[in-house]
Short mmCIF file of C-alpha atoms and ligand atoms in Angstrom, two decimals:
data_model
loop_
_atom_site.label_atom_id
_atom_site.label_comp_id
_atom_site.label_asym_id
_atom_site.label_seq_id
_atom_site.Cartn_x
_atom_site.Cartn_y
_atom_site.Cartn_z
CA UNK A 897 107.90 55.18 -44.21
CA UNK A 898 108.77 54.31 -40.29
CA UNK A 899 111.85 52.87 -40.36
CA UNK A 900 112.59 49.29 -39.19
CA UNK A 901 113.91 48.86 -35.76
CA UNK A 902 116.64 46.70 -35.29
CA UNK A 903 116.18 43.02 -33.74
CA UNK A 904 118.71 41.81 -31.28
CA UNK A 905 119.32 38.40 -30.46
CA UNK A 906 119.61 40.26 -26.98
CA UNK A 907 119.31 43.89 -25.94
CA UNK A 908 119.14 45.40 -22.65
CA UNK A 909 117.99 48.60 -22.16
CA UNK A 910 119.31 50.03 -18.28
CA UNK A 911 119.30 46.98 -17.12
CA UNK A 912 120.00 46.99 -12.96
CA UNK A 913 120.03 44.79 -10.55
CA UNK A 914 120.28 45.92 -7.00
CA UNK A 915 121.15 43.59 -3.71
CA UNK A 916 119.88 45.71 -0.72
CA UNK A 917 123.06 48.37 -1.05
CA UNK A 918 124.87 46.62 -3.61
CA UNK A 919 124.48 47.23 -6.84
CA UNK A 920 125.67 43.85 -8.83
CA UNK A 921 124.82 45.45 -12.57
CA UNK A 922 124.63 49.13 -13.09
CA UNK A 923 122.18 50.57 -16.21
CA UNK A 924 123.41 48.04 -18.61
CA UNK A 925 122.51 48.54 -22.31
CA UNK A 926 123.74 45.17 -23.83
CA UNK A 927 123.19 43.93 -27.53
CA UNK A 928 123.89 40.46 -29.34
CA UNK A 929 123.10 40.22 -32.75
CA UNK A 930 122.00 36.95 -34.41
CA UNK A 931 125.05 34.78 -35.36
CA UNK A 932 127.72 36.06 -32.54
CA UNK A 933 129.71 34.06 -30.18
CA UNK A 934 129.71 37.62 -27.62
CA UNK A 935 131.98 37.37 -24.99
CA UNK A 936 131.37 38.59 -21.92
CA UNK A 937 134.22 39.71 -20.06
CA UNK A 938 134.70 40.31 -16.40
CA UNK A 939 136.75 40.04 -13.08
CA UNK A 940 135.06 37.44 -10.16
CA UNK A 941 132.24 39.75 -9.00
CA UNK A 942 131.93 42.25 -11.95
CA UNK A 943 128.40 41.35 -12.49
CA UNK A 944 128.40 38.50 -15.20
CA UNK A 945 126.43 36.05 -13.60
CA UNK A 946 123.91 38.26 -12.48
CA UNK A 947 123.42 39.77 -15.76
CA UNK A 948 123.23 36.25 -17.66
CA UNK A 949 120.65 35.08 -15.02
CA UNK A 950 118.42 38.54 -16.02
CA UNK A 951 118.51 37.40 -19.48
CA UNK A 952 117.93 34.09 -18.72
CA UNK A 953 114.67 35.03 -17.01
CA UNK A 954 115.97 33.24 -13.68
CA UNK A 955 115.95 36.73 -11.58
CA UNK A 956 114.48 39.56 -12.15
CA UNK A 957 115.62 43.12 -12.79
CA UNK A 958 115.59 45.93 -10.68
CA UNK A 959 115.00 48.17 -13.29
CA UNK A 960 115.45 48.08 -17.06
CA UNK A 961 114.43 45.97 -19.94
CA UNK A 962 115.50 42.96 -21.70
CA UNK A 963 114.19 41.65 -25.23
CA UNK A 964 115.23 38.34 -26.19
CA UNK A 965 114.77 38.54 -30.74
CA UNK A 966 113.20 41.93 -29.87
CA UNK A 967 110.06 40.33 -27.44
CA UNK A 968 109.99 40.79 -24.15
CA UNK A 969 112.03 37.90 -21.96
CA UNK A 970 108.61 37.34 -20.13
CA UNK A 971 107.43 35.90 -23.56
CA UNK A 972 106.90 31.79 -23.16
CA UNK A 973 107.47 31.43 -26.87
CA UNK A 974 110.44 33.63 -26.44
CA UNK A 975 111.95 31.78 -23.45
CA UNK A 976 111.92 28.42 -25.45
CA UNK A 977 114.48 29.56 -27.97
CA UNK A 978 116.95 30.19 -25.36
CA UNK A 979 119.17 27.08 -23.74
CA UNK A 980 121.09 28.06 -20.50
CA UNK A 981 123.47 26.99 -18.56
CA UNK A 982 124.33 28.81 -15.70
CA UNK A 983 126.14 26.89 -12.90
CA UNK A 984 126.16 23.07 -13.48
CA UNK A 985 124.23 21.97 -10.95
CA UNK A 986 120.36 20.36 -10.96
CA UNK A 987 121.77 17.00 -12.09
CA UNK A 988 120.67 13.92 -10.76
CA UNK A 989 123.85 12.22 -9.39
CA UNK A 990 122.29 8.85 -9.86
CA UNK A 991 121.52 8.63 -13.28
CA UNK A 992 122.90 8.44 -16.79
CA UNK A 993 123.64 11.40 -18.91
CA UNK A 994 120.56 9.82 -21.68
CA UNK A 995 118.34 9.14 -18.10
CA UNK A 996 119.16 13.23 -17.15
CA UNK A 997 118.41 14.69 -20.24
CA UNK A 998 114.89 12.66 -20.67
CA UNK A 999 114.05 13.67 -17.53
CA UNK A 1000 114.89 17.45 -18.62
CA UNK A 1001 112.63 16.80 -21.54
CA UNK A 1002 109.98 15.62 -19.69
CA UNK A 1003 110.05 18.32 -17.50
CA UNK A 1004 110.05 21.16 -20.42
CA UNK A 1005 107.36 19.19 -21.65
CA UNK A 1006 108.96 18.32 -25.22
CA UNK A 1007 106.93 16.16 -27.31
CA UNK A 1008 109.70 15.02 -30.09
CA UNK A 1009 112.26 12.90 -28.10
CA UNK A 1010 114.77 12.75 -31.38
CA UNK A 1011 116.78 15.78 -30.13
CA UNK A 1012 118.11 13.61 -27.15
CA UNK A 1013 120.31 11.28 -29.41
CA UNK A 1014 121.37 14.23 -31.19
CA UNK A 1015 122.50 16.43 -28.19
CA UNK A 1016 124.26 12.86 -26.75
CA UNK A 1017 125.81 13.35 -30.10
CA UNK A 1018 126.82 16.29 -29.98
CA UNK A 1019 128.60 17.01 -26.67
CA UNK A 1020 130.15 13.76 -27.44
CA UNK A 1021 128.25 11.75 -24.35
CA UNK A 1022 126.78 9.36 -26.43
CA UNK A 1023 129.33 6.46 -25.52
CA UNK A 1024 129.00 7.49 -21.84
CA UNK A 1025 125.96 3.72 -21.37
CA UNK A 1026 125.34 3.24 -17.99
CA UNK A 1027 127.91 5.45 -16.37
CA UNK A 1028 126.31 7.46 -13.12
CA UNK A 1029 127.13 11.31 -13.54
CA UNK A 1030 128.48 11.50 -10.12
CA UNK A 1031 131.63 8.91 -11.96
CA UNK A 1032 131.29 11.86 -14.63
CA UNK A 1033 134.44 14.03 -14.63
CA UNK A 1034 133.99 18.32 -14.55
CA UNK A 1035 134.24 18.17 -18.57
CA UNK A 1036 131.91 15.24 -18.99
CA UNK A 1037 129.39 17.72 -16.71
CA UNK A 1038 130.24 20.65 -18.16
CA UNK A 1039 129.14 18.69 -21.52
CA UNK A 1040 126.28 17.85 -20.00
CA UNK A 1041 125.06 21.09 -18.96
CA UNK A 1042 125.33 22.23 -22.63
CA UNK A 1043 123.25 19.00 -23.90
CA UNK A 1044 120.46 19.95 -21.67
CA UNK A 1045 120.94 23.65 -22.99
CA UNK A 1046 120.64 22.63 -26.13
CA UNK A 1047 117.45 20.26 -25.77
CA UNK A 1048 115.10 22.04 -27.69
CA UNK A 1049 116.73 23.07 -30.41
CA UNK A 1050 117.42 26.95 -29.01
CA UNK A 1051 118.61 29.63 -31.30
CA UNK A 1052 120.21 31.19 -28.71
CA UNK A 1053 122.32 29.64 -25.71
CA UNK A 1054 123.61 31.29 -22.56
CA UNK A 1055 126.37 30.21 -21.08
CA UNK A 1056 127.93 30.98 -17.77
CA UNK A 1057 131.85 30.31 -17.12
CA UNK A 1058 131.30 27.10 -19.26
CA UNK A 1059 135.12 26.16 -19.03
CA UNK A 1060 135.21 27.21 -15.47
CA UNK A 1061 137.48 23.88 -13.62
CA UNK A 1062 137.89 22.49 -16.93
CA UNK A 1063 141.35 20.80 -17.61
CA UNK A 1064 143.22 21.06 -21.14
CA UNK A 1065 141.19 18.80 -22.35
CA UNK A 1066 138.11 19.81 -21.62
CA UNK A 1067 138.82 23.17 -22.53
CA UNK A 1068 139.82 22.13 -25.90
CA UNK A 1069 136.20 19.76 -26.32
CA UNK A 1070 134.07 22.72 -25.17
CA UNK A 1071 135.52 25.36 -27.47
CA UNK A 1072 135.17 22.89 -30.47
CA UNK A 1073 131.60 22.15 -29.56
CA UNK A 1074 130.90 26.17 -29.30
CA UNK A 1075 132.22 26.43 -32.72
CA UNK A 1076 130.41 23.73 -33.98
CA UNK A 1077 127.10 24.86 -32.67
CA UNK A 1078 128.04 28.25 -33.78
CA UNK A 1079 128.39 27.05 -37.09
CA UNK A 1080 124.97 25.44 -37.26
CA UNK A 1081 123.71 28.84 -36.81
CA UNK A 1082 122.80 29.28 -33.24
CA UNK A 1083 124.15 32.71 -31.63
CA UNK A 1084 126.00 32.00 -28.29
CA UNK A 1085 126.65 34.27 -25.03
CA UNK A 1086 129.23 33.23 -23.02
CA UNK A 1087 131.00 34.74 -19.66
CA UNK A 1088 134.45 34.08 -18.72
CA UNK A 1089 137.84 35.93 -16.61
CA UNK A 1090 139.28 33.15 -18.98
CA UNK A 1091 140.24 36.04 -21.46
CA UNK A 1092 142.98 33.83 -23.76
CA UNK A 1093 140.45 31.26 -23.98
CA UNK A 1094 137.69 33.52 -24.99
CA UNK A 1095 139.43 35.25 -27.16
CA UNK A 1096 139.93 32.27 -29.00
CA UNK A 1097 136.07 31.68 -30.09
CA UNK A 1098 134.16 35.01 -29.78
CA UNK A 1099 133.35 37.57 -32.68
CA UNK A 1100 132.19 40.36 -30.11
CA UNK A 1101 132.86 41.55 -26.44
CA UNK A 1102 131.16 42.87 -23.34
CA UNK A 1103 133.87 44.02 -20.47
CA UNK A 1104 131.79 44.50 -17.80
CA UNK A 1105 133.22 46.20 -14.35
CA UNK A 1106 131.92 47.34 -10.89
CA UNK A 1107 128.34 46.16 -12.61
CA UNK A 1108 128.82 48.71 -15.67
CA UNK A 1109 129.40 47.54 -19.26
CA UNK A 1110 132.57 49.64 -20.33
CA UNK A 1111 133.09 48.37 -23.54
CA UNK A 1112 131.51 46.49 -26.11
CA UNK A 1113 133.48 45.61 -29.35
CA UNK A 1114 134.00 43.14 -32.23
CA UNK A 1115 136.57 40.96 -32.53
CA UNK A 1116 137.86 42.90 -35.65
CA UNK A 1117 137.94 46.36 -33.79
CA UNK A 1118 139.57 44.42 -31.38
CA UNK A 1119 142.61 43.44 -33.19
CA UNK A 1120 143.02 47.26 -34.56
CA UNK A 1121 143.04 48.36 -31.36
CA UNK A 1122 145.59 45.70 -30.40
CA UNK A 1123 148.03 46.16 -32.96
CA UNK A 1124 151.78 47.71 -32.97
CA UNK A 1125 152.18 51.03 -31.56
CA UNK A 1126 155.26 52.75 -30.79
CA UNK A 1127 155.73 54.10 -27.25
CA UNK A 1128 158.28 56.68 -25.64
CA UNK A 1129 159.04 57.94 -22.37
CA UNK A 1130 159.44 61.58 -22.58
CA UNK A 1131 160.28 64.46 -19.53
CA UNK A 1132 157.87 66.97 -21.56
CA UNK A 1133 155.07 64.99 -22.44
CA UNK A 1134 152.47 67.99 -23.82
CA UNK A 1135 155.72 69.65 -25.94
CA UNK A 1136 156.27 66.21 -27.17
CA UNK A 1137 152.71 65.42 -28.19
CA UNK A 1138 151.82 68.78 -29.74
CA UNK A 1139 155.17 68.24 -32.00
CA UNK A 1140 153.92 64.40 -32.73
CA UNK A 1141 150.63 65.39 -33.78
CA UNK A 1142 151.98 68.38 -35.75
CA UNK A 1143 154.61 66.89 -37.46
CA UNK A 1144 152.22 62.87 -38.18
CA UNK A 1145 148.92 64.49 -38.62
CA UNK A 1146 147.48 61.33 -39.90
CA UNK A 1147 149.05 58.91 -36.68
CA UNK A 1148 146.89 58.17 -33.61
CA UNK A 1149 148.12 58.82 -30.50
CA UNK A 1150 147.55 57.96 -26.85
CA UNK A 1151 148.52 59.52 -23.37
CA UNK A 1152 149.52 56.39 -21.47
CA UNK A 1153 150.15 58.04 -18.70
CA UNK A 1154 152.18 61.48 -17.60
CA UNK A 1155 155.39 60.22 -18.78
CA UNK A 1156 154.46 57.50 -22.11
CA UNK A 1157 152.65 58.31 -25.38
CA UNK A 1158 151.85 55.75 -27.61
CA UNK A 1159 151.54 55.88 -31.27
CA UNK A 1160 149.93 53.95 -33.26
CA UNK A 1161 150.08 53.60 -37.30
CA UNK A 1162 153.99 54.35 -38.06
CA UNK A 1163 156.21 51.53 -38.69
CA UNK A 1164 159.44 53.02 -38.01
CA UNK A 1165 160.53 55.07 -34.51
CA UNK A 1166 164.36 56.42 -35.82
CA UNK A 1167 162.51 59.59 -37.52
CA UNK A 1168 160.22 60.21 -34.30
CA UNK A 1169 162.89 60.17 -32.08
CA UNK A 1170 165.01 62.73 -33.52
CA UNK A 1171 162.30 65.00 -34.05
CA UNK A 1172 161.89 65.05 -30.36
CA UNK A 1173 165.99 65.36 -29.49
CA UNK A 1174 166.16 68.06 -32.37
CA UNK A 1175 163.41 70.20 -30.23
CA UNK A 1176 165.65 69.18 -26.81
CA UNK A 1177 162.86 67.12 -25.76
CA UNK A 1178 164.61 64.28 -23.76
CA UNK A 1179 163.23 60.63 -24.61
CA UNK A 1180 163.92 58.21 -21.51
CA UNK A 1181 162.74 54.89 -23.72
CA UNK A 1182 161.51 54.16 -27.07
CA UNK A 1183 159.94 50.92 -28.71
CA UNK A 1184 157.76 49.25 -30.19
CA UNK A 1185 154.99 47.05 -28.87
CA UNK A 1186 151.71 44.93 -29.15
CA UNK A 1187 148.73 44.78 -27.04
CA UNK A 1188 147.52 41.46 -26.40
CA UNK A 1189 143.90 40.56 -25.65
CA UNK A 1190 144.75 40.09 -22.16
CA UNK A 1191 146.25 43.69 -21.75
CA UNK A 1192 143.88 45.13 -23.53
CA UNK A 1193 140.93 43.81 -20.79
CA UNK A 1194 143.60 44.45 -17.68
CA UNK A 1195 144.48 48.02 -18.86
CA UNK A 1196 140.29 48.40 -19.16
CA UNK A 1197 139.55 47.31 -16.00
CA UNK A 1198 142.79 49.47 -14.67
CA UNK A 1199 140.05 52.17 -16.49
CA UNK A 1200 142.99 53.98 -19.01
CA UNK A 1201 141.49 54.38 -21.82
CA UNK A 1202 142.90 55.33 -25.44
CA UNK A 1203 142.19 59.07 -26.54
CA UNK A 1204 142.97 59.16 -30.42
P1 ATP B 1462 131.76 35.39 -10.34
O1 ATP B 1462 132.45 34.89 -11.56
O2 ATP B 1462 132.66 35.45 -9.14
O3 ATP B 1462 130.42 34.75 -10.06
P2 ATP B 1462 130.32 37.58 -11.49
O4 ATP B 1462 130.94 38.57 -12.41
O5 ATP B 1462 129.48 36.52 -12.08
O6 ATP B 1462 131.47 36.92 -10.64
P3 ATP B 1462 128.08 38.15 -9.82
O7 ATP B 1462 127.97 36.75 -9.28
O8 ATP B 1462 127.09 38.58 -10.82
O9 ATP B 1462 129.53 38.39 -10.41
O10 ATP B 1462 128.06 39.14 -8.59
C1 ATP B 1462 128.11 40.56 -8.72
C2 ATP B 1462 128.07 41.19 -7.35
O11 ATP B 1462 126.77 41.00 -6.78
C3 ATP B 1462 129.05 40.58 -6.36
O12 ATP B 1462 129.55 41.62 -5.55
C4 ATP B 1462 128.21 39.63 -5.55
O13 ATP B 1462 128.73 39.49 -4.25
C5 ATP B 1462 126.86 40.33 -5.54
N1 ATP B 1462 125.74 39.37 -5.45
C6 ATP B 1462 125.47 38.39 -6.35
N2 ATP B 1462 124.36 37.70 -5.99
C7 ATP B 1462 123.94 38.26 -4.82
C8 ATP B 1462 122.84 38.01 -3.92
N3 ATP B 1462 121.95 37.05 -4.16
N4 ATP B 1462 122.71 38.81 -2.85
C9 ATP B 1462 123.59 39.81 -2.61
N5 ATP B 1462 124.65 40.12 -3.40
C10 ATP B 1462 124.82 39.35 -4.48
#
């Protein structure tokens, strides 16, 4: 029997987009199952926008493939379970938040106008009456943007820098509202440099540099990779390793660079270090130490990478 393939809430398959000589995203092979908040991590310029408006079906590829739920993005029936937002704008200044998101329905041609009291709902605009949305404030259009994602009832939403000039506040409303919509079972893909606030909502991450997806990884991987390690500075770093590895056959450990090592799955550093001063290896420093989710991205980006 043929084995069953697979579905992906998204998957690209080489995905490239090319600007004359620039390259903005480089062979990208990207999957989202059903159910994730995925995170898509990058600095200004990596390529995240460009990507998210390839899935979105707002640009097209250079080269590769996308399948939105395993269909081509091309599909109509396809492109109406997705909601995006990418870049607030496409407002009309002039009207209400309720007066917007008719006219959004209108315009995607929805016949069932219930959904618009529920996305008001929602993204807590509901109280917002007769206020103009050029009175609205960046969270109050940020909202917005997500309540005309959502129109429609999409399984999945796209999301571009949504807390992008957000205050506190704001912040705080839009990450509750992901979770909430998260919970109701729709899968969400979201870009950000924001990495402490990402890191607060997503189950998976995409780093994306120079246009090329380095890494993707679940939240739980995440947090093993990020947890205690010990590190010393030693003057014979391949002497020092060899007797590490030798002596802890079952610890990981990492060349940080031509003077560090770090190891990762001991709990105490006394024993280490005098293995290394018994075999007149000289140790400069010696502690212990946790990765955060932030130095975990910037050390990515710096492109060191852990060798176990
Ligand atoms: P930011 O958060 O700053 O928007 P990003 O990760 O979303 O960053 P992109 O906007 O996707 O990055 O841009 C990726 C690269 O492609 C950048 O170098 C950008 O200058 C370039 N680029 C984007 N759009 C175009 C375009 N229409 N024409 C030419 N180059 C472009």
């Amino acid at each position: 029997m043929k084995k069953t393939e697979k579905i992906f809430a998204v998957e690209t398959t080489s995905l490239t987009k090319q600007y004359k000589d620039k390259a903005a995203v480089k062979q990208l092979n990207l999957k989202v199952q059903e159910g994730e908040i995925y995170g898509f991590i990058g600095r200004n310029g990596a390529g995240k926008s460009t990507t998210l408006k390839m899935i979105s079906g707002l640009i097209a590829p250079t080269e590769g493939e996308i399948k939105l739920f395993g269909k081509p993005v091309s599909d109509p029936i396809i492109r109406r379970r997705i909601g995006v937002l990418i870049e607030s704008t496409g407002f009309y200044p002039n009207m209400t938040a309720k007066q917007n998101i008719i006219m959004k329905a209108k315009l995607m041609g929805l016949a069932d106008y219930s959904s618009i009291e529920h996305v008001l709902q929602l993204t807590g605009l509901a109280n917002t009456g007769k206020k103009q949305i050029k009175h609205f404030s960046m969270g109050m259009k940020q909202r917005l943007g997500v309540a005309l994602a959502l129109l429609g009832n999409p399984d999945l939403l796209i999301l571009d820098e949504p807390i992008n000039g957000l205050d506190p506040e704001g912040i705080r409303e839009l990450r509750q509202l992901i979770l909430q919509l998260h919970e109701e079972g729709k899968t969400i893909l979201l870009s950000s440099h924001i990495l402490g606030e990402l890191s607060k909502i997503s189950t998976n991450y995409g780093i994306i540099k120079d246009g090329e997806l380095i890494e993707q990884i679940t939240k739980e991987a995440l947090e093993e990779k990020c947890m205690s390690y010990f590190q010393i500075e030693v003057h014979d770093i391949h002497h020092a390793l060899v007797l590490i590895q030798e002596t802890f056959p079952k610890v990981q450990t990492e060349v940080f660079d031509k003077q560090t090592i770090r190891i990762y799955g001991i709990s105490e550093g006394s024993e280490l270090n005098q293995l290394l001063i018994s075999h007149q290896i000289p140790v400069y420093s010696s502690g212990f130490h946790h990765i955060d989710l932030e130095e975990y991205f910037l050390e990515r980006m710096e492109g060191k990478q852990k060798n176990v």
